CSV table of C-alpha atoms in Angstrom, one decimal:
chain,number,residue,atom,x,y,z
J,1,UNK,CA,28.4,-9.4,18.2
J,2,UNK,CA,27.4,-9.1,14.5
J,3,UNK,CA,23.0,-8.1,14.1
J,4,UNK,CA,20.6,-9.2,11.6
J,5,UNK,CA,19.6,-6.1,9.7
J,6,UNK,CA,16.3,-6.5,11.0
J,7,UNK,CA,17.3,-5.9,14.5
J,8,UNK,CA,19.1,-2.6,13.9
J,9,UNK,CA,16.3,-1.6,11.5
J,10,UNK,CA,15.8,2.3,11.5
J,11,UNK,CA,11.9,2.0,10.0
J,12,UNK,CA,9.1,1.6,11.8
J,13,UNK,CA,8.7,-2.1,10.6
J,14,UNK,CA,7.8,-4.9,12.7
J,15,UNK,CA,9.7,-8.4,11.0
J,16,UNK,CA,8.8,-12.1,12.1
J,17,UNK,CA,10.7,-15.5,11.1
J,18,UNK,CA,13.9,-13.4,11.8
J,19,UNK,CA,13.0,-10.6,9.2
J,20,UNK,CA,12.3,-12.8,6.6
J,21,UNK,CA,8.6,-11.3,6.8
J,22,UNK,CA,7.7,-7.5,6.6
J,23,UNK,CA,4.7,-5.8,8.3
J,24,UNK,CA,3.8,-2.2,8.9
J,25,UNK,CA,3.5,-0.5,12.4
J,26,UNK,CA,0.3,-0.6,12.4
J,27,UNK,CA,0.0,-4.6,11.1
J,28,UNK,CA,-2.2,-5.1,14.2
J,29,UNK,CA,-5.5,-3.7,12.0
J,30,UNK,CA,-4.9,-7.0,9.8
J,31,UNK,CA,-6.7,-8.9,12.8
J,32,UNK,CA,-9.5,-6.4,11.8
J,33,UNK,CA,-9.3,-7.2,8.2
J,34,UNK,CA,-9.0,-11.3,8.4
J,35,UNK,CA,-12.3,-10.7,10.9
J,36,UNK,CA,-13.9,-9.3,8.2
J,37,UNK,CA,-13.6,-11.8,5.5
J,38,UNK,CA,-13.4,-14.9,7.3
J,39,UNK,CA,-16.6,-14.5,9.7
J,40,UNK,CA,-18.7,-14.2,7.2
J,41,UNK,CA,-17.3,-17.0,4.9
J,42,UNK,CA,-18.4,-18.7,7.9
J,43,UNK,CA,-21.6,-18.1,8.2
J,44,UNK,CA,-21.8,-19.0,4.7
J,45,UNK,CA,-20.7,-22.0,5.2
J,46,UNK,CA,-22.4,-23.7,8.3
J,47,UNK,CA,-25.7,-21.7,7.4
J,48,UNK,CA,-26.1,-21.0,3.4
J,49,UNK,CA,-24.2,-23.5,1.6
J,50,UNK,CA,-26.0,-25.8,4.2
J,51,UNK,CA,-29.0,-25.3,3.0
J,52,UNK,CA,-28.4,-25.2,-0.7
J,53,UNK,CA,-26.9,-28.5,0.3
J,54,UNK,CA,-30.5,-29.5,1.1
J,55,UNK,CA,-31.6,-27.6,-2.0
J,56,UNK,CA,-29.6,-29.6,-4.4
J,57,UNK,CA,-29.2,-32.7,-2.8
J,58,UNK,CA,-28.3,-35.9,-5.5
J,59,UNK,CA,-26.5,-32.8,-7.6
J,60,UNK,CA,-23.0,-31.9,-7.4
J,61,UNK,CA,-23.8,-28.5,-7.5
J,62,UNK,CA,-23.8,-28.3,-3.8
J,63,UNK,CA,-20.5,-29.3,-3.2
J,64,UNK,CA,-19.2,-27.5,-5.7
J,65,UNK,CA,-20.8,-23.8,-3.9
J,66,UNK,CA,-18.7,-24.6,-0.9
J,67,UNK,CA,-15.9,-26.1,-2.2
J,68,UNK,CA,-15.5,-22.9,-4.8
J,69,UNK,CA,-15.9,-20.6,-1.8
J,70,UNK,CA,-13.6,-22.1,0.6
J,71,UNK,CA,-10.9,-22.2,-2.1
J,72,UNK,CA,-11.1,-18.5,-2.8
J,73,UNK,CA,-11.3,-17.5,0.1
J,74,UNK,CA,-8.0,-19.0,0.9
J,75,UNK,CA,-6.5,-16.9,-2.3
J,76,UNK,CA,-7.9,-13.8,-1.1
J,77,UNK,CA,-6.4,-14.9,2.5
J,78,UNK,CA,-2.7,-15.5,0.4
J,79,UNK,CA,-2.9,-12.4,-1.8
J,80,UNK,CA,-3.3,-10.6,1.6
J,81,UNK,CA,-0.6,-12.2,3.3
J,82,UNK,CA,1.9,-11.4,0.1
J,83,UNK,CA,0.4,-7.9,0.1
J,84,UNK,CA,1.3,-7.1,4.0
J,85,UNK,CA,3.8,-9.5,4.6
J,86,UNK,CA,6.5,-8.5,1.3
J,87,UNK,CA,8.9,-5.6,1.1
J,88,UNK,CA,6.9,-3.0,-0.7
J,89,UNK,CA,9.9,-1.7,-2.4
J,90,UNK,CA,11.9,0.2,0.5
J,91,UNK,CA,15.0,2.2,-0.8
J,92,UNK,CA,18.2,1.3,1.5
J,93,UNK,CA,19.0,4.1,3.9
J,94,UNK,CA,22.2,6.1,3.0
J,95,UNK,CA,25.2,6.3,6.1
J,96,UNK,CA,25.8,9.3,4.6
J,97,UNK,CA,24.7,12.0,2.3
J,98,UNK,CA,25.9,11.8,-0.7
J,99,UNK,CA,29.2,14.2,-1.2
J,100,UNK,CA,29.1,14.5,-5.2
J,101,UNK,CA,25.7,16.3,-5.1
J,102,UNK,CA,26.7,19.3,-2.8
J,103,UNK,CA,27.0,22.8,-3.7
J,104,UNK,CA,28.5,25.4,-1.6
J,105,UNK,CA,26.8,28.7,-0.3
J,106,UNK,CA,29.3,31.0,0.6
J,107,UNK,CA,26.8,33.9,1.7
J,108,UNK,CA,25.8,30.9,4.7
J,109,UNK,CA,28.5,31.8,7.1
J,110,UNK,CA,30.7,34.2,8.2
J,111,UNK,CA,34.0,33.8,10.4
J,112,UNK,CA,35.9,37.0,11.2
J,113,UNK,CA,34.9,39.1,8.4
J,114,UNK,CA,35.7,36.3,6.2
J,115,UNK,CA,33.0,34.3,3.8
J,116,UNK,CA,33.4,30.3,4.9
J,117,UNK,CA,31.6,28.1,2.4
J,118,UNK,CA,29.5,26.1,3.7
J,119,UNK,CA,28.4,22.8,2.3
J,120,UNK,CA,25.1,22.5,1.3
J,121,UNK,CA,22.6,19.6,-0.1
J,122,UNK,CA,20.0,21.2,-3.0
J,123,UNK,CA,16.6,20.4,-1.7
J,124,UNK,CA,15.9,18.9,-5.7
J,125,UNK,CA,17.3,18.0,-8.9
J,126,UNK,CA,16.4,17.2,-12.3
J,127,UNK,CA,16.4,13.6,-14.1
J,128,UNK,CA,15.6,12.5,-17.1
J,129,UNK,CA,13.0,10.0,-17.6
J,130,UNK,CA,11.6,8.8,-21.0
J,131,UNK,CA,13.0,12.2,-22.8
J,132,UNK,CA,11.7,14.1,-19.5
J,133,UNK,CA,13.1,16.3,-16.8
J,134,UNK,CA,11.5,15.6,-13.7
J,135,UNK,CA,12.7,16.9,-10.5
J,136,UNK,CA,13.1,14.3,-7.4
J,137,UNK,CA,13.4,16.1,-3.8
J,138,UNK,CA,16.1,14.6,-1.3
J,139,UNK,CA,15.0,12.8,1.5
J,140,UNK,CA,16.7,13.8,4.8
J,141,UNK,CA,15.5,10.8,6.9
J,142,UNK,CA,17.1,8.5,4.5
J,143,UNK,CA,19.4,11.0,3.5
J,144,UNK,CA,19.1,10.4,-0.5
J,145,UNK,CA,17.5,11.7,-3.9
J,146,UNK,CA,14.5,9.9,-3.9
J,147,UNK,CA,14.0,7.6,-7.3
J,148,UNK,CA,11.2,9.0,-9.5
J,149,UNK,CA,8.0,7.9,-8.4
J,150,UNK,CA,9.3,7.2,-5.3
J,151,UNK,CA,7.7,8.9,-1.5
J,152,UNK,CA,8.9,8.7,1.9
J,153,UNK,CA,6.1,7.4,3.8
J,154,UNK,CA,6.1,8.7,7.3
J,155,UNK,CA,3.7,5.7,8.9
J,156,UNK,CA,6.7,3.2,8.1
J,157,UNK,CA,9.3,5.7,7.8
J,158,UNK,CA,10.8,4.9,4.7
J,159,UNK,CA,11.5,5.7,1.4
J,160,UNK,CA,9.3,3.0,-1.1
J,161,UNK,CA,9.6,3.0,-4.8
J,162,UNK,CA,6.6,3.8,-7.2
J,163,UNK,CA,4.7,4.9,-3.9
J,164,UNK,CA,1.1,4.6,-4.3
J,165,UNK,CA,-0.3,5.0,-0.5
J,166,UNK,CA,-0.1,3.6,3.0
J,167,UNK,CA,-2.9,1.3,3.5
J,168,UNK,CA,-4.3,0.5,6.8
J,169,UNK,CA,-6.4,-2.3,6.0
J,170,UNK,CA,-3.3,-4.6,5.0
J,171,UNK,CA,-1.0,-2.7,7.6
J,172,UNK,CA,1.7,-2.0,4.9
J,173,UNK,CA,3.2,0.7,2.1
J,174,UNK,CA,1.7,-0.1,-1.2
J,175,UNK,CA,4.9,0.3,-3.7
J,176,UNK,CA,6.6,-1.3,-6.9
J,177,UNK,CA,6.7,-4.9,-4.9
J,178,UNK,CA,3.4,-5.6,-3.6
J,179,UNK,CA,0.9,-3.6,-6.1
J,180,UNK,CA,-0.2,-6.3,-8.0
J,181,UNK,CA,-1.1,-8.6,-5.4
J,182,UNK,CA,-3.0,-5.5,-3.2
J,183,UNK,CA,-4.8,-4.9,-6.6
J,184,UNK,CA,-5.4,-9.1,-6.8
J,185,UNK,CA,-6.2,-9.3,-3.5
J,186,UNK,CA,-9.5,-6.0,-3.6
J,187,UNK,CA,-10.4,-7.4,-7.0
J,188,UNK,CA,-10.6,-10.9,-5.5
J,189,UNK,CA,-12.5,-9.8,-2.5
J,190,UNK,CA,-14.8,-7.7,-5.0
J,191,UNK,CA,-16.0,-11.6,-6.7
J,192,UNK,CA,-16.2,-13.1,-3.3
J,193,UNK,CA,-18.5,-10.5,-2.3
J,194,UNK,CA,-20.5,-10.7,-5.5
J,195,UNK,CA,-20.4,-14.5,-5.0
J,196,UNK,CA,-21.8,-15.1,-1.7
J,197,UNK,CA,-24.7,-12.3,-2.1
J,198,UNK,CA,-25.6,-14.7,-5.5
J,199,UNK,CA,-25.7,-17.1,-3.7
J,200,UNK,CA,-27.5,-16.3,-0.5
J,201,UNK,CA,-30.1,-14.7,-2.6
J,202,UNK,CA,-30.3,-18.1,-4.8
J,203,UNK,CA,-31.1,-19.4,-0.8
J,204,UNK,CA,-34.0,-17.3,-0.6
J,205,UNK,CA,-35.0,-18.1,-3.6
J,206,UNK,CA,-35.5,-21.4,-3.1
J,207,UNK,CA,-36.5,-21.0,0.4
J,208,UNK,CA,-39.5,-18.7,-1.0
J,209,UNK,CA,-40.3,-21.6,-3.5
J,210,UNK,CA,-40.7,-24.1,-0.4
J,211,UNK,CA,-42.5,-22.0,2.0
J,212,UNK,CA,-44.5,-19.9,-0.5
J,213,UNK,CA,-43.5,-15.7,0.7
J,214,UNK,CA,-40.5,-14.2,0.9
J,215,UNK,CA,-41.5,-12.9,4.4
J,216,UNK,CA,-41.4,-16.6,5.6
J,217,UNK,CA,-38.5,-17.6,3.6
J,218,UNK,CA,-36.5,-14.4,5.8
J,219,UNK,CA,-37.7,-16.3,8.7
J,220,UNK,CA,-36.5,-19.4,7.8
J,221,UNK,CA,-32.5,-18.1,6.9
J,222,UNK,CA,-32.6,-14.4,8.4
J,223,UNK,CA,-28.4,-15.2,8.1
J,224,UNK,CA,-28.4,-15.0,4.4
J,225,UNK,CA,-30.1,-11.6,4.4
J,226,UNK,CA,-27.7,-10.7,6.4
J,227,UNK,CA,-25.0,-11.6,4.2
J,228,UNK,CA,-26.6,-10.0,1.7
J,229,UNK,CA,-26.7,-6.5,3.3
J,230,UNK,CA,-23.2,-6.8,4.3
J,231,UNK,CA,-21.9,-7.8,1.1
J,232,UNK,CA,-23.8,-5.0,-0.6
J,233,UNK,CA,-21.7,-2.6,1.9
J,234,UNK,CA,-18.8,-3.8,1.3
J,235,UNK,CA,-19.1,-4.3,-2.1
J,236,UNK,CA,-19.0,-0.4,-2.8
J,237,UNK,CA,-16.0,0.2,-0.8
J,238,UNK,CA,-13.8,-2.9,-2.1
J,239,UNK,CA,-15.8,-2.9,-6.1
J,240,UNK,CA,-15.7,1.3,-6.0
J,241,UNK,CA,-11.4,0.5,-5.1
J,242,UNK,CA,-11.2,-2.2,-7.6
J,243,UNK,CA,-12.5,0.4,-10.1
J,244,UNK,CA,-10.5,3.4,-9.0
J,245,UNK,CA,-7.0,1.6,-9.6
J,246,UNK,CA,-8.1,0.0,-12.9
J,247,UNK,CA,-8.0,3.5,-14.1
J,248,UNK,CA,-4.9,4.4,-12.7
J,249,UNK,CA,-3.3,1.1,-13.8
J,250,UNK,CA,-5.0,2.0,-17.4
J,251,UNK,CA,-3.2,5.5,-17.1
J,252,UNK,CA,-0.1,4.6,-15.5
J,253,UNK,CA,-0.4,6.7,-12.2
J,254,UNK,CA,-0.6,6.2,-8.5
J,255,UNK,CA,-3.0,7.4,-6.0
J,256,UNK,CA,-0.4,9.5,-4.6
J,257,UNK,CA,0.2,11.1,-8.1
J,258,UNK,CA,-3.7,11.5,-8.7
J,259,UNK,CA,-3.7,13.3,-5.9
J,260,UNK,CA,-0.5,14.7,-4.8
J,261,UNK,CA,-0.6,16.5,-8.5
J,262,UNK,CA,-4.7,17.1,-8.8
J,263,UNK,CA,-5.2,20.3,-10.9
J,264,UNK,CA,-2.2,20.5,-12.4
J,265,UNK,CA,-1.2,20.1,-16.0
J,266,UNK,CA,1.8,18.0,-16.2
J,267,UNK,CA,3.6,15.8,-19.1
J,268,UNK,CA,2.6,11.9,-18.6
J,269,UNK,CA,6.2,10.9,-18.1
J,270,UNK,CA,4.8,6.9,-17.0
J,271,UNK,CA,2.2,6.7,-19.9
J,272,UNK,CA,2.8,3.9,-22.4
J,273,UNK,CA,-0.4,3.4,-23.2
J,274,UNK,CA,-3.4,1.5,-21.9
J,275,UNK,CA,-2.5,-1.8,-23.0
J,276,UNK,CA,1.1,-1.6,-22.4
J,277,UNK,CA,0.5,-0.1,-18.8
J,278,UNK,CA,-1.5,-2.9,-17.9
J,279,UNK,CA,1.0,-5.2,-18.7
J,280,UNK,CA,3.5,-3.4,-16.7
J,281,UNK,CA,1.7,-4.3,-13.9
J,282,UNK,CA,0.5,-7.6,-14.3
J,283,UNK,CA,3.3,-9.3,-17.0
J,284,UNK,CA,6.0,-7.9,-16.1
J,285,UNK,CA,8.9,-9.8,-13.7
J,286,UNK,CA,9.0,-8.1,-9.8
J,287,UNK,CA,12.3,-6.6,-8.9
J,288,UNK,CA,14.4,-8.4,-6.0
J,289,UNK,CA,14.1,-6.6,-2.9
J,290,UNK,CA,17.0,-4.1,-2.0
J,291,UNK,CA,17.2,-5.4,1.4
J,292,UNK,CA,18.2,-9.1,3.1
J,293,UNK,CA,16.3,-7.9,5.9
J,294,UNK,CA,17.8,-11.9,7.4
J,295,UNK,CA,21.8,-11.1,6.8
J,296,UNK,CA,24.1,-9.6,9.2
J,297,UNK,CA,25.6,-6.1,9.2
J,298,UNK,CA,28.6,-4.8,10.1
J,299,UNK,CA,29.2,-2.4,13.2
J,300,UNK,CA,29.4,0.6,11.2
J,301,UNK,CA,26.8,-0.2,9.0
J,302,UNK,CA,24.6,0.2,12.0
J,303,UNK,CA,25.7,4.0,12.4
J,304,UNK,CA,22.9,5.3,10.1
J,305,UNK,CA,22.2,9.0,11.3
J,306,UNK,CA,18.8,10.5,11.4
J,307,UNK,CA,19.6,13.5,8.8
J,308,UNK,CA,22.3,15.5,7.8
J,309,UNK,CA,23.5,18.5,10.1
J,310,UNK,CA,24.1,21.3,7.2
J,311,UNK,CA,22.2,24.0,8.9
J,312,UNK,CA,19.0,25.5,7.2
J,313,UNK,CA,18.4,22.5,5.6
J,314,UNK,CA,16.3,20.3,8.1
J,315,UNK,CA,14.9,23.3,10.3
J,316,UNK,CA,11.2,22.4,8.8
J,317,UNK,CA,11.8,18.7,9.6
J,318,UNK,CA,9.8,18.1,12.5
J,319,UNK,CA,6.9,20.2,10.7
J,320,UNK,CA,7.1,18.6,7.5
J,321,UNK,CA,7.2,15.1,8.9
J,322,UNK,CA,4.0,15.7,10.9
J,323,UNK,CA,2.2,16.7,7.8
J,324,UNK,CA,3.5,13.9,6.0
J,325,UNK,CA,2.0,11.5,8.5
J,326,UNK,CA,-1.1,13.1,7.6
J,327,UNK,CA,-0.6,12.6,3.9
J,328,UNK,CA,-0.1,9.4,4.1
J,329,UNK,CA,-3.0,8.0,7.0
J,330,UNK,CA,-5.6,10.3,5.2
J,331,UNK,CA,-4.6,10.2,1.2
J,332,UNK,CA,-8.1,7.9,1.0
J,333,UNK,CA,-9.7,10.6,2.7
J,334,UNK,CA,-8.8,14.2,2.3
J,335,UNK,CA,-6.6,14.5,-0.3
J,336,UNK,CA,-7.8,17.5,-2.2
J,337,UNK,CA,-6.7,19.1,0.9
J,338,UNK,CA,-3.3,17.6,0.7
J,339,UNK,CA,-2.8,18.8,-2.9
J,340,UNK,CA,-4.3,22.7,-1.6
J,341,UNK,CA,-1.8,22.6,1.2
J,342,UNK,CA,1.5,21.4,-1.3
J,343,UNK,CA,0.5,24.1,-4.1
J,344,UNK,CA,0.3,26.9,-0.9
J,345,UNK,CA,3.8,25.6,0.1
J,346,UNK,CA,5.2,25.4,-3.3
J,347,UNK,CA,3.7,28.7,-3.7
């Protein structure tokens, strides 16, 4: 009986609505994320825009605080569902390595005193983008040259286009297909933040104005301090992100790159200038996904193998995968050491 492609699926992805949605493996910290925006939009809302209701009443400025907040909170709730929920620009898996690259080593084997050939996969090879060699590796798992710019992410297991990182907050790859709405969606929760400590502080304000101190005004609505402090937090981590990939979207790299590459002088193959690369990201059309996660597949397009058997070539597989895992969870957090541990390797 024919299968969806979904349900023979060799990544780590979990698929709902019969693959027609995307997640990550770990899609179950998105419960931890909607917590965190929609408990406190909340409180804001029974408690704060309550009062200012009070504050303001005969004015339509009121309304017009809650109404504005429950609206954008439901397109920060949207740009997170198109961030987790799309293909982030997976590469389809190979059923077999491709024939025309290999190269024989005839020093590999020996079979009574006689040199066999044997056929061999280069680890890299050189393409030209923009007037400039740049050397893609060959992905054994998926058991193809990886596009430029692209990364196998070990968390999801596959190979996704213009990689930028695996983010655990959205439970998905950040790539070519959902970068603009991940950057939308931190920029987005950025204003809400900035919005609802404006206005809780405009609450004390004129809480303070009724009751005389500040002191008794914190009495009175001790909630909208506390949306204060939390929004201050939080506004470092998701305002201090916003600003980080303005500059990378202004130079045309990716946090992998920043990283993966810090230290090192190389050419800015991506680089079309500030103007340009912003509309790159923002203007121009997104590419149709590479898989129909919802068709059906044939029998022996089910038969994908795990890597290629040319000896030599995958011994380092188990150990390279394990330290990609840790690229990937921990590029937010301790990526200098990443880029130390690459150079020693390369070295």
């Amino acid at each position: 009986m024919a299968k969806r492609l979904y349900e023979v699926w060799k990544g780590k992805n979990k698929f709902i609505f019969r693959g027609r949605l995307i997640f990550g493996p770990d899609a179950k910290s998105l419960i931890i994320t909607l917590l965190l925006i929609i408990v406190p939009v909340i409180i804001f809302c029974t408690n704060v825009a309550r009062n200012l209701l009070g504050e303001t009443s005969g004015n339509i400025a009121g309304y017009a605080i809650l109404m504005v907040t429950v609206v954008f909170t439901i397109y920060v709730l949207l740009l997170l569902l198109l961030t987790s929920a799309r293909d982030p620009g997976i590469v389809p898996r190979n059923l077999h390595p491709p024939t025309e690259e290999m190269c024989y080593d005839s020093s590999a084997s020996i079979d009574v005193g006689r040199q066999t050939p044997t056929p061999r996969l280069p680890p890299t090879k050189e393409v030209i983008v923009n007037g400039v060699p740049v050397r893609v590796k060959y992905c054994i798992t998926c058991q193809l040259y990886r596009p430029p710019r692209c990364s196998h992410c070990s968390v999801c297991d596959n190979c996704v286009e213009r990689f930028d990182h695996h983010c655990p907050w959205v439970g998905q790859c950040i790539g070519m297909r959902n970068y603009r709405s991940f950057f939308l969606f931190i920029s987005s929760s950025t204003i809400l933040c900035i919005f609802i400590f404006g206005m809780s502080a405009l609450n004390i304000k004129f809480l303070t104005n009724d009751y005389g101190t500040v002191w008794k005004a914190i009495k009175e609505s001790p909630l909208s301090v506390v949306l204060m402090v939390y929004c201050f937090i939080f506004l470092w981590f998701v305002g201090g992100l916003t600003c980080f990939h303005l500059y990378l979207i202004g130079t045309n790299q990716t946090t992998y790159e920043t990283f993966r590459y810090r230290g090192v002088e190389r050419p800015q193959v991506y680089d079309r200038g500030c103007l340009n690369n912003f509309r790159e990201v923002f203007c121009s059309k997104i590419k149709p996904s590479r898989n129909n996660f919802h068709a059906y597949v044939q029998e022996n397009e089910r038969g994908f193998t795990r890597g290629m058997n040319s000896e030599g070539y995958i011994g380092n597989l188990d150990g390279n995968r394990r330290e990609k895992v840790e690229d990937d969870r921990e590029i937010g957090g301790d990526l200098l050491k990443i880029s130390q541990r690459r150079e020693a390797e390369d070295a």
